[in-house]
Coordinates of C-alpha atoms in Angstrom, one line a residue:
Chain A
M29 CA 81.7 -40.9 124.3
N30 CA 80.0 -44.2 123.0
E31 CA 78.4 -42.6 119.8
N32 CA 81.4 -41.2 119.0
N33 CA 83.3 -43.9 119.2
M34 CA 81.2 -45.5 116.9
L35 CA 81.0 -42.5 114.4
N36 CA 85.2 -43.1 113.9
L37 CA 85.2 -38.9 114.7
Q38 CA 88.7 -37.4 114.3
T39 CA 89.9 -34.0 113.8
Y40 CA 93.2 -33.7 111.7
I41 CA 95.4 -30.2 110.4
V42 CA 97.2 -29.9 107.2
D43 CA 99.0 -27.4 106.3
F44 CA 99.9 -27.3 102.3
N45 CA 102.7 -25.8 101.2
K46 CA 102.7 -25.7 97.1
P47 CA 100.6 -22.3 96.0
L48 CA 96.7 -21.9 96.2
K49 CA 95.6 -19.7 92.9
L50 CA 93.0 -17.8 94.0
S51 CA 89.9 -17.0 91.5
S52 CA 91.2 -13.6 92.6
G53 CA 94.9 -13.5 90.9
K54 CA 96.3 -13.6 94.2
V55 CA 98.2 -16.9 95.4
L56 CA 97.9 -18.1 98.5
E57 CA 101.2 -19.3 99.5
K58 CA 100.8 -21.8 102.4
Y59 CA 98.0 -22.4 104.0
T60 CA 96.1 -24.8 106.6
L61 CA 93.5 -27.1 106.1
K62 CA 91.1 -28.0 109.6
Y63 CA 88.8 -31.4 109.1
E64 CA 86.6 -34.1 110.4
T65 CA 86.5 -37.0 109.4
Y66 CA 84.0 -39.7 110.2
G67 CA 84.2 -43.4 109.5
T68 CA 86.5 -45.9 107.9
L69 CA 87.8 -45.6 104.3
N70 CA 88.0 -48.4 102.8
K71 CA 90.2 -50.0 100.9
D72 CA 89.8 -49.1 97.1
K73 CA 89.1 -45.9 98.5
S74 CA 85.6 -45.7 96.9
N75 CA 83.9 -44.8 99.8
A76 CA 84.3 -40.9 100.6
V77 CA 82.1 -38.5 100.7
L78 CA 82.9 -34.9 101.1
V79 CA 80.1 -33.0 103.2
C80 CA 80.9 -29.1 102.4
H81 CA 80.1 -26.4 105.0
A82 CA 78.0 -23.5 104.6
L83 CA 78.3 -19.8 105.5
S84 CA 78.3 -20.0 109.5
G85 CA 79.5 -23.3 109.3
N86 CA 82.3 -25.5 109.8
H87 CA 84.3 -28.7 110.0
H88 CA 82.4 -30.0 113.1
A89 CA 79.7 -31.3 111.6
A90 CA 78.8 -34.4 113.5
G91 CA 80.1 -36.2 116.6
L92 CA 80.4 -34.3 120.6
Y93 CA 83.0 -33.7 122.0
S94 CA 83.2 -33.3 126.1
N95 CA 83.1 -30.5 126.3
E96 CA 80.4 -29.4 124.5
E97 CA 76.7 -28.8 124.8
K98 CA 75.9 -29.5 121.1
P99 CA 76.3 -31.5 118.4
G100 CA 77.9 -30.5 115.2
W101 CA 76.0 -29.0 112.8
W102 CA 74.8 -31.8 110.6
N103 CA 74.5 -34.6 113.6
N104 CA 71.3 -35.9 112.8
M105 CA 72.7 -36.6 108.8
I106 CA 76.0 -37.7 109.5
G107 CA 76.5 -41.0 111.9
P108 CA 75.7 -44.6 112.2
E109 CA 72.9 -45.5 110.5
K110 CA 72.1 -42.4 109.8
P111 CA 70.9 -41.3 106.0
I112 CA 74.8 -40.1 104.9
D113 CA 75.8 -43.9 106.8
T114 CA 78.9 -43.8 108.4
N115 CA 78.9 -47.6 108.2
K116 CA 79.3 -47.1 104.7
L117 CA 80.5 -44.0 104.2
F118 CA 84.1 -42.3 104.7
V119 CA 83.1 -39.0 105.4
V120 CA 85.6 -35.7 104.9
C121 CA 84.3 -32.4 106.5
P122 CA 86.9 -29.7 105.8
N123 CA 87.3 -25.9 107.4
N124 CA 87.2 -24.0 104.3
L125 CA 89.7 -21.1 103.7
G126 CA 89.1 -18.5 105.1
G127 CA 87.2 -19.8 107.9
C128 CA 87.6 -19.5 111.9
H129 CA 87.8 -22.9 113.3
G130 CA 91.2 -23.5 112.5
S131 CA 91.4 -23.2 108.9
S132 CA 93.9 -20.4 107.3
G133 CA 91.8 -17.1 107.7
P134 CA 91.7 -13.6 108.6
S135 CA 92.0 -14.9 111.8
T136 CA 95.3 -17.1 111.9
I137 CA 98.7 -15.8 111.2
N138 CA 100.1 -14.7 108.0
P139 CA 103.4 -16.7 107.8
E140 CA 104.8 -14.4 105.1
N141 CA 105.2 -11.8 108.3
K142 CA 104.0 -13.1 110.9
K143 CA 101.1 -10.7 111.9
I144 CA 97.3 -12.1 112.1
Y145 CA 96.1 -11.7 108.6
G146 CA 92.8 -9.4 109.1
S147 CA 92.1 -7.8 105.9
D148 CA 94.8 -9.5 104.0
F149 CA 93.5 -12.5 103.7
P150 CA 92.1 -12.6 100.1
I151 CA 88.8 -13.2 99.0
I152 CA 88.1 -16.7 99.0
T153 CA 85.7 -18.3 95.8
V154 CA 83.5 -21.4 95.6
S155 CA 85.3 -22.4 93.5
D156 CA 88.9 -21.7 95.5
W157 CA 87.7 -23.5 98.2
V158 CA 86.9 -26.7 95.7
D159 CA 90.2 -26.5 94.4
S160 CA 91.2 -26.3 98.1
Q161 CA 89.0 -29.8 98.3
K162 CA 91.2 -31.2 96.0
N163 CA 94.3 -31.6 97.3
L164 CA 92.9 -32.3 100.6
M165 CA 91.3 -35.3 98.2
K166 CA 95.0 -36.1 96.6
H167 CA 96.2 -36.0 101.1
L168 CA 94.4 -38.6 101.9
G169 CA 94.7 -40.4 98.7
I170 CA 91.3 -40.6 97.2
N171 CA 91.0 -40.0 93.4
R172 CA 87.0 -39.8 92.8
W173 CA 84.2 -38.8 96.2
K174 CA 81.3 -41.0 95.8
F175 CA 79.2 -38.0 97.6
V176 CA 79.8 -34.0 97.4
I177 CA 76.7 -33.0 99.7
G178 CA 76.2 -29.2 101.1
G179 CA 73.0 -27.4 101.6
S180 CA 73.2 -23.5 101.0
L181 CA 76.9 -21.9 100.8
G182 CA 78.1 -25.9 100.9
G183 CA 75.1 -26.9 98.4
M184 CA 77.0 -24.9 94.8
Q185 CA 80.5 -26.1 96.4
A186 CA 78.9 -29.2 95.4
F187 CA 77.6 -28.2 92.2
Q188 CA 80.6 -26.5 91.5
W189 CA 82.6 -29.8 92.0
S190 CA 80.7 -31.3 89.0
V191 CA 81.6 -28.6 86.6
Q192 CA 85.3 -28.1 88.5
Y193 CA 85.8 -31.7 88.3
P194 CA 83.4 -33.3 86.8
S195 CA 85.2 -37.1 86.9
M196 CA 86.4 -36.4 90.2
I197 CA 82.3 -37.2 91.5
E198 CA 80.0 -40.1 91.6
N199 CA 77.1 -38.2 93.1
C200 CA 76.6 -35.0 93.9
I201 CA 73.4 -33.9 96.8
I202 CA 73.1 -30.1 96.4
I203 CA 70.1 -28.4 99.2
A204 CA 68.3 -25.4 99.5
A205 CA 70.8 -23.7 97.3
A206 CA 71.1 -22.1 93.6
P207 CA 73.1 -21.4 90.7
K208 CA 73.7 -17.6 91.3
L209 CA 72.5 -14.7 93.9
T210 CA 69.5 -12.8 92.7
A211 CA 70.0 -8.8 94.1
Q212 CA 67.6 -9.6 97.4
N213 CA 70.5 -11.9 98.1
I214 CA 73.0 -9.7 97.5
A215 CA 71.2 -7.0 99.3
F216 CA 70.9 -8.6 102.1
N217 CA 74.4 -9.5 102.6
E218 CA 76.1 -6.6 101.5
V219 CA 73.6 -4.8 104.7
A220 CA 75.5 -6.8 106.8
R221 CA 79.0 -6.6 105.4
Q222 CA 78.0 -2.4 106.3
A223 CA 76.5 -3.4 109.3
I224 CA 79.9 -5.1 110.6
M225 CA 81.9 -2.5 108.4
K226 CA 80.7 0.2 110.3
D227 CA 81.2 -0.9 113.4
P228 CA 83.4 1.6 115.6
N229 CA 85.6 -1.7 116.6
W230 CA 86.1 -2.8 112.8
C231 CA 89.7 -1.3 112.0
D232 CA 88.9 -1.2 108.3
G233 CA 89.8 -5.3 109.0
N234 CA 92.4 -5.5 111.7
Y235 CA 90.7 -5.2 115.0
L236 CA 92.2 -8.0 116.2
E237 CA 95.7 -6.7 116.0
N238 CA 93.7 -3.4 117.9
N239 CA 92.9 -5.9 120.9
V240 CA 88.8 -5.1 119.5
S241 CA 86.3 -7.4 117.7
P242 CA 83.2 -5.3 115.9
N243 CA 81.2 -7.6 118.3
Q244 CA 78.2 -4.7 117.3
G245 CA 78.4 -5.2 113.8
L246 CA 79.0 -9.1 113.7
A247 CA 75.4 -9.2 116.1
L248 CA 73.6 -7.1 113.6
A249 CA 75.2 -9.3 110.5
R250 CA 73.9 -12.5 112.4
M251 CA 70.1 -10.9 113.2
L252 CA 69.6 -10.3 109.7
G253 CA 71.1 -13.5 108.3
H254 CA 68.9 -15.1 111.0
I255 CA 66.0 -13.1 110.1
T256 CA 66.3 -15.0 106.4
Y257 CA 66.8 -18.3 107.2
L258 CA 63.4 -18.8 109.4
S259 CA 60.4 -18.7 107.9
D260 CA 57.3 -16.4 108.7
E261 CA 55.8 -19.6 109.4
S262 CA 58.1 -20.6 111.4
M263 CA 58.7 -17.2 113.2
K264 CA 54.9 -17.1 114.5
E265 CA 54.8 -20.3 115.6
K266 CA 57.8 -20.1 118.0
F267 CA 57.0 -16.7 118.8
G268 CA 53.9 -15.3 117.6
R269 CA 53.8 -11.7 119.3
D270 CA 54.5 -12.8 122.7
L271 CA 56.2 -10.5 125.2
K272 CA 58.6 -11.6 127.7
L273 CA 57.5 -9.1 130.5
S274 CA 53.5 -9.2 130.7
K275 CA 52.7 -6.3 129.4
L276 CA 54.1 -3.7 127.7
N277 CA 56.4 -1.4 128.4
Y278 CA 56.1 1.6 126.4
N279 CA 60.5 1.9 125.7
Y280 CA 63.0 -0.1 123.6
D281 CA 64.3 -2.7 125.9
V282 CA 63.7 -6.1 124.4
E283 CA 59.8 -6.4 125.3
F284 CA 58.5 -9.3 122.7
Q285 CA 60.0 -12.6 122.4
I286 CA 61.6 -12.8 118.8
E287 CA 63.8 -9.5 120.1
S288 CA 65.1 -11.0 123.0
Y289 CA 65.6 -14.3 121.0
L290 CA 67.6 -12.2 118.2
R291 CA 69.1 -10.5 120.5
Y292 CA 70.7 -13.6 122.1
Q293 CA 71.0 -15.6 118.4
G294 CA 73.4 -12.2 117.4
E295 CA 75.3 -12.5 121.0
K296 CA 75.8 -16.6 120.9
F297 CA 76.7 -15.8 117.2
V298 CA 80.8 -13.7 117.8
S299 CA 81.9 -15.7 120.9
G300 CA 82.5 -18.1 118.1
F301 CA 82.4 -16.3 114.8
D302 CA 84.8 -13.6 113.1
A303 CA 84.0 -10.7 111.9
N304 CA 86.2 -11.1 109.3
T305 CA 84.9 -13.9 108.0
Y306 CA 81.7 -13.7 108.1
L307 CA 82.7 -10.8 105.3
L308 CA 84.3 -13.0 103.2
M309 CA 81.7 -15.9 102.9
T310 CA 79.5 -12.9 102.0
K311 CA 80.9 -12.0 99.6
S312 CA 82.1 -15.8 98.4
L313 CA 77.9 -16.0 98.1
D314 CA 77.7 -13.2 96.4
Y315 CA 80.2 -14.0 93.0
F316 CA 79.2 -17.1 93.1
D317 CA 77.8 -18.0 89.5
P318 CA 79.5 -20.9 87.5
I319 CA 77.5 -20.3 84.8
K320 CA 79.1 -17.1 83.0
D321 CA 82.4 -17.5 85.0
M322 CA 83.3 -21.0 83.4
G323 CA 81.5 -19.5 80.2
D324 CA 81.5 -22.6 77.9
M325 CA 83.8 -24.7 79.7
F326 CA 80.4 -25.1 82.5
I327 CA 78.3 -27.2 79.8
S328 CA 81.8 -29.2 78.2
N329 CA 82.7 -29.8 81.8
L330 CA 79.1 -30.7 82.4
N331 CA 78.6 -33.3 79.5
I332 CA 81.4 -35.2 80.7
T333 CA 80.6 -35.6 84.7
N334 CA 78.8 -38.7 85.3
A335 CA 77.5 -37.9 88.6
K336 CA 74.3 -38.5 89.7
F337 CA 72.2 -35.3 91.2
L338 CA 70.0 -34.7 94.0
V339 CA 68.5 -31.6 94.3
I340 CA 65.8 -30.7 97.4
S341 CA 65.0 -27.7 98.1
F342 CA 62.5 -26.7 100.9
T343 CA 59.0 -25.1 101.0
S344 CA 59.1 -21.8 103.2
D345 CA 62.8 -21.5 102.1
W346 CA 62.4 -17.9 101.3
R347 CA 66.1 -17.2 100.9
F348 CA 66.9 -19.8 97.8
P349 CA 63.3 -21.2 97.5
P350 CA 62.2 -24.2 95.8
I351 CA 62.1 -21.7 92.1
R352 CA 66.0 -21.4 93.0
S353 CA 66.5 -24.6 93.1
K354 CA 64.7 -25.7 90.0
E355 CA 67.0 -23.0 87.7
I356 CA 69.8 -26.0 88.9
V357 CA 67.2 -28.8 88.1
K358 CA 66.3 -27.4 84.7
I359 CA 70.4 -27.2 83.5
L360 CA 70.9 -30.4 84.3
I361 CA 68.0 -32.2 82.3
N362 CA 68.8 -29.6 79.4
N363 CA 72.4 -31.6 79.6
N364 CA 71.4 -34.4 80.3
K365 CA 72.8 -35.7 83.5
R366 CA 70.8 -38.3 85.9
I367 CA 69.1 -35.7 88.2
S368 CA 66.1 -36.3 90.7
Y369 CA 64.5 -33.5 92.7
S370 CA 62.8 -32.8 95.5
E371 CA 60.9 -30.4 97.2
I372 CA 60.7 -31.0 101.2
N373 CA 57.4 -29.4 102.9
A374 CA 58.5 -28.0 105.5
D375 CA 57.9 -24.8 107.6
G376 CA 61.6 -24.3 108.3
G377 CA 62.3 -22.1 105.8
H378 CA 66.0 -21.5 104.9
D379 CA 67.5 -23.7 108.6
A380 CA 64.7 -26.4 107.1
F381 CA 67.8 -28.0 105.7
L382 CA 69.7 -28.3 109.5
M383 CA 66.0 -30.2 110.9
N384 CA 65.2 -32.8 111.0
N385 CA 62.7 -33.9 108.4
Q386 CA 61.7 -37.5 108.2
D387 CA 61.2 -37.1 104.1
Y388 CA 63.8 -35.1 103.8
F389 CA 65.9 -37.9 105.7
D390 CA 63.7 -40.7 103.7
V391 CA 64.7 -38.5 100.2
M392 CA 68.3 -38.6 101.3
K393 CA 68.7 -42.2 102.5
E394 CA 67.0 -43.5 99.5
F395 CA 69.1 -41.3 97.1
I396 CA 72.1 -42.1 99.4
D397 CA 71.6 -46.0 99.9
E398 CA 70.7 -46.8 95.6
A399 CA 74.0 -45.1 95.4
C400 CA 75.6 -47.0 97.5
N401 CA 75.1 -50.0 96.3
G402 CA 78.1 -52.6 96.0
I403 CA 80.2 -50.5 98.3
Chain B
M16 CA 51.9 -55.9 92.9
A17 CA 50.9 -57.2 89.2
F18 CA 53.1 -54.5 86.7
R19 CA 49.6 -52.5 84.9
K20 CA 48.0 -54.2 82.0
D21 CA 49.1 -50.8 80.2
L22 CA 52.1 -49.5 81.3
V23 CA 53.0 -53.7 79.5
Q24 CA 51.3 -52.3 75.7
I25 CA 53.3 -48.4 77.0
S26 CA 56.3 -50.9 77.7
S27 CA 55.7 -52.6 74.2
W28 CA 55.6 -49.9 71.8
I29 CA 58.5 -47.5 73.4
M30 CA 61.6 -48.8 71.1
P31 CA 65.6 -49.4 72.8
N32 CA 67.8 -47.1 74.0
T33 CA 65.3 -43.8 73.1
K34 CA 64.8 -41.2 75.5
V35 CA 61.5 -41.2 77.7
L36 CA 59.0 -38.5 80.2
D37 CA 56.8 -39.9 82.5
L38 CA 54.1 -37.9 84.1
G39 CA 52.4 -39.3 86.7
C40 CA 54.7 -42.0 87.5
G41 CA 53.9 -43.1 90.9
S42 CA 56.2 -45.5 92.1
G43 CA 58.7 -45.1 88.6
E44 CA 58.2 -49.0 87.8
L45 CA 57.3 -48.6 84.0
L46 CA 60.5 -46.1 83.5
R47 CA 62.9 -49.3 86.2
I48 CA 61.9 -52.0 83.7
L49 CA 62.8 -50.0 81.0
Q50 CA 65.5 -49.0 81.6
Q51 CA 66.6 -52.6 83.3
E52 CA 65.0 -54.4 79.2
K53 CA 65.4 -51.7 77.4
N54 CA 68.3 -49.6 78.6
I55 CA 66.2 -45.5 78.2
E56 CA 66.9 -43.1 79.9
G57 CA 64.4 -41.0 81.3
Y58 CA 63.2 -39.0 84.1
G59 CA 59.7 -39.2 85.6
I60 CA 57.5 -36.4 87.6
D61 CA 55.8 -37.1 90.6
N62 CA 54.3 -34.6 92.9
D63 CA 53.9 -37.3 95.9
I64 CA 56.5 -37.4 98.4
N65 CA 56.1 -41.5 98.8
N66 CA 56.4 -41.9 95.1
I67 CA 59.4 -40.1 95.1
K68 CA 60.8 -42.1 97.8
M69 CA 59.8 -44.8 95.6
S70 CA 61.5 -44.0 92.8
L71 CA 64.7 -43.4 94.4
K72 CA 63.9 -46.8 95.2
N73 CA 63.9 -47.3 92.2
N74 CA 66.9 -46.3 90.7
I75 CA 64.8 -43.7 88.7
N76 CA 65.6 -39.9 88.0
I77 CA 62.4 -38.2 89.4
L78 CA 61.7 -35.4 89.8
Q79 CA 59.0 -33.5 91.8
F80 CA 57.1 -31.5 90.1
D81 CA 53.3 -30.5 89.8
L82 CA 51.9 -31.3 86.3
D83 CA 50.1 -28.5 86.6
N84 CA 52.0 -26.1 86.6
G85 CA 53.3 -26.5 83.3
L86 CA 56.2 -28.8 81.8
K87 CA 58.4 -25.1 80.6
D88 CA 61.1 -26.5 82.0
F89 CA 62.0 -29.1 79.7
E90 CA 63.4 -28.0 75.8
S91 CA 61.0 -29.0 73.0
N92 CA 61.7 -32.1 70.6
S93 CA 63.8 -33.0 73.7
F94 CA 62.1 -36.3 74.3
D95 CA 61.3 -39.6 72.1
Y96 CA 58.7 -40.1 74.0
V97 CA 56.0 -38.6 76.4
V98 CA 54.3 -40.4 78.7
L99 CA 50.8 -40.0 81.0
A100 CA 49.0 -43.2 82.4
Q101 CA 46.7 -42.7 83.6
S102 CA 46.5 -39.7 85.1
L103 CA 45.0 -37.5 82.2
Q104 CA 42.0 -36.7 84.5
V105 CA 43.7 -35.5 87.7
I106 CA 45.3 -33.0 85.0
K107 CA 43.7 -29.7 86.1
N108 CA 44.1 -29.1 82.3
P109 CA 44.6 -31.8 80.1
Q110 CA 44.2 -29.9 76.9
E111 CA 47.5 -27.5 78.2
L112 CA 49.1 -30.3 78.6
I113 CA 49.2 -32.9 76.2
K114 CA 50.1 -29.3 73.6
E115 CA 53.1 -29.3 76.2
M116 CA 54.1 -33.6 75.4
R117 CA 53.5 -32.6 72.2
R118 CA 56.1 -30.4 72.0
I119 CA 58.1 -31.8 74.4
G120 CA 58.3 -35.2 72.6
K121 CA 58.2 -37.1 68.8
E122 CA 55.8 -39.2 70.5
I123 CA 53.5 -38.9 73.5
I124 CA 51.7 -42.0 74.6
V125 CA 47.9 -41.0 76.7
S126 CA 46.4 -44.2 78.7
F127 CA 43.3 -43.0 80.9
P128 CA 40.3 -45.6 82.6
N129 CA 37.1 -45.4 79.7
M130 CA 34.4 -43.3 81.8
G131 CA 32.1 -44.8 78.9
H132 CA 32.0 -48.6 80.5
W133 CA 29.1 -49.8 80.7
S134 CA 29.1 -50.7 84.0
S135 CA 29.7 -46.9 84.8
R136 CA 26.7 -46.3 82.4
L137 CA 24.4 -48.4 84.5
Q138 CA 25.0 -46.9 87.0
L139 CA 24.1 -44.0 86.8
L140 CA 21.0 -45.4 84.5
F141 CA 19.4 -47.1 87.1
R142 CA 20.5 -45.7 90.1
G143 CA 21.2 -42.4 89.0
M144 CA 24.3 -42.0 90.8
M145 CA 28.1 -41.1 90.0
P146 CA 29.9 -44.3 89.4
I147 CA 31.9 -46.1 91.4
T148 CA 34.5 -49.1 88.9
Q149 CA 37.3 -50.7 89.5
S150 CA 39.8 -47.8 88.1
L151 CA 37.7 -44.9 89.7
P152 CA 36.8 -46.2 92.8
F153 CA 35.9 -42.6 94.5
K154 CA 33.1 -41.2 95.7
W155 CA 32.3 -37.7 93.8
H156 CA 33.2 -35.2 96.3
D157 CA 36.9 -36.9 97.8
T158 CA 37.6 -37.8 93.9
P159 CA 40.8 -36.3 92.4
N160 CA 39.7 -37.2 88.9
I161 CA 38.4 -33.9 87.7
H162 CA 38.4 -34.7 83.9
L163 CA 37.0 -37.5 83.3
C164 CA 36.5 -39.1 79.8
T165 CA 35.2 -41.5 77.5
I166 CA 37.5 -43.8 74.9
E167 CA 34.9 -41.7 72.8
D168 CA 35.4 -38.1 74.4
F169 CA 38.7 -38.4 73.8
L170 CA 38.8 -39.9 69.7
I171 CA 37.4 -36.0 69.8
F172 CA 39.6 -34.4 71.6
C173 CA 41.9 -35.8 69.4
K174 CA 40.5 -34.6 66.3
E175 CA 39.9 -31.5 67.3
N176 CA 43.2 -31.6 68.6
N177 CA 45.2 -32.6 65.3
L178 CA 46.5 -35.3 67.6
N179 CA 47.2 -38.7 65.1
I180 CA 46.3 -41.5 66.6
E181 CA 48.7 -44.6 65.7
E182 CA 48.1 -47.2 68.0
V183 CA 44.4 -48.1 70.6
L184 CA 45.0 -50.0 72.7
V185 CA 41.7 -51.3 75.0
T186 CA 41.6 -53.3 77.8
N187 CA 38.6 -54.8 79.9
H188 CA 38.4 -55.1 83.9
K189 CA 41.1 -58.5 83.9
Q190 CA 43.0 -56.1 82.0
Q191 CA 43.2 -58.1 78.4
A192 CA 41.5 -57.6 74.7
S193 CA 38.4 -58.8 74.2
L194 CA 35.9 -59.7 71.1
F195 CA 34.0 -57.6 72.8
T196 CA 36.6 -54.5 73.5
K197 CA 37.4 -54.6 69.9
I198 CA 33.4 -54.9 68.7
A199 CA 32.7 -52.0 72.0
P200 CA 35.3 -50.3 72.9
N201 CA 33.8 -47.6 74.2
F202 CA 31.3 -50.0 75.9
F203 CA 33.5 -52.7 77.2
G204 CA 37.0 -51.0 77.4
Q205 CA 38.0 -50.5 80.9
I206 CA 41.5 -48.7 79.8
A207 CA 42.1 -47.0 77.0
T208 CA 45.9 -46.7 75.1
F209 CA 46.7 -44.4 73.2
R210 CA 50.0 -43.4 70.8
I211 CA 49.2 -40.7 69.4
R212 CA 52.0 -38.3 66.6

């Protein structure tokens, strides 16, 4: 609890009644965002940081609630004297629209008809998230983010911020991301979606209404996803060909440790995640392509921003490998942006962005501290 | 730490308000000074994580790239200067890199330790061993320096590759230009810095 006091962890829910026009053309008349904050907003509101979460993340990025075993997903990064230092910075982390941890999403009630949204919840894009986050920013009275920071899908939101609201962002940290997905990335997402949609309990997305859940499908989707978040190296190191029992049984039960681990990950995941949210998040990943979507606006807005960029990739990440992060770097260099890039030596795969790594933390800390001079 | 003489020379050659790319920038010292004193815009490239951290601390734009993979991410003629300060000797394909530097920069600046210095010559002549000097302190088996050359070698290289030498500065072990380094640069010079168009 003491650490939470130092962190100044606060949780809020805010209702927005102004309609949000979405990329799809649909409109969300009303919506709710749940978010956490850490640290304290200074007088001139110049120390605010937006942390954007990834596919399976949520607003609970740091701190530990009394009923929890594990702290928030980025507790190693956010806190007093951590790289995102809450002694200096005021951090805001919302649950994305379409999520399943308190913000409006497919598992919440549609205020129009008082029924669970289910498949009626519109698809939300990265650009829509940025719009909703901008509304949250206005709600908090913040005019400019000192930093927008995110990894993976969160990194894409940070990148989008810099071109969607180029004058509202001072520093942009894009970790383990890409300017768009490849066919292979989309292919993995499609298999995940098929796993969910082929589950007999999916009920065309209206499973909650029918009091069932496509848990098998969601677990499979998560297992597949999980493989792509790890590296061959880290799997070898963690599991190798270790057996659960001492010998082979020549049947189809769990025999290798990796099988057991994946099944456990799948089962654990379904207890806290909504299948429709998973579908939505993978779709917004697939759709993400600001350079194409924004056309000339992309370059003209990039020219407007004074933001300083930091792009980070990890050597063993094959979901969004360094070469993909370098695509972002190249665009920024060739548009004369202030940008630094680091390729962190790590064998944790894509998930390395969530793991402890001294080089990674040092690079983050040096960049953030330098940018915080004067706060 | 004293500012390296070749870096002082290089910074004196760089005009204010220009755009500079510094290859193998180390802790970003050159760019930091140029940013403060000449209001340049610039990027440094280095592949050592500790140099990345120090460069971030120095508030310069630092890119963790491997120079041996080339500079294809940079557009042609996009910089006023491309600098390669005392890193020429660690590059796998110096000819290709210098060609790339010329493509990107209007002017290029290259400095390197001179293998023709008298102490290197004497060590090889009398001791029959690979030279170990102040600027080249490594043993033959653990050196990162794989493409060492003399000033004479580099002059020939420039001629063969149609590189126009605008200016040369050669300094001795005290990082100074002396009468000796002027009379016989390839014998008395320890570091040579070339400005090329």
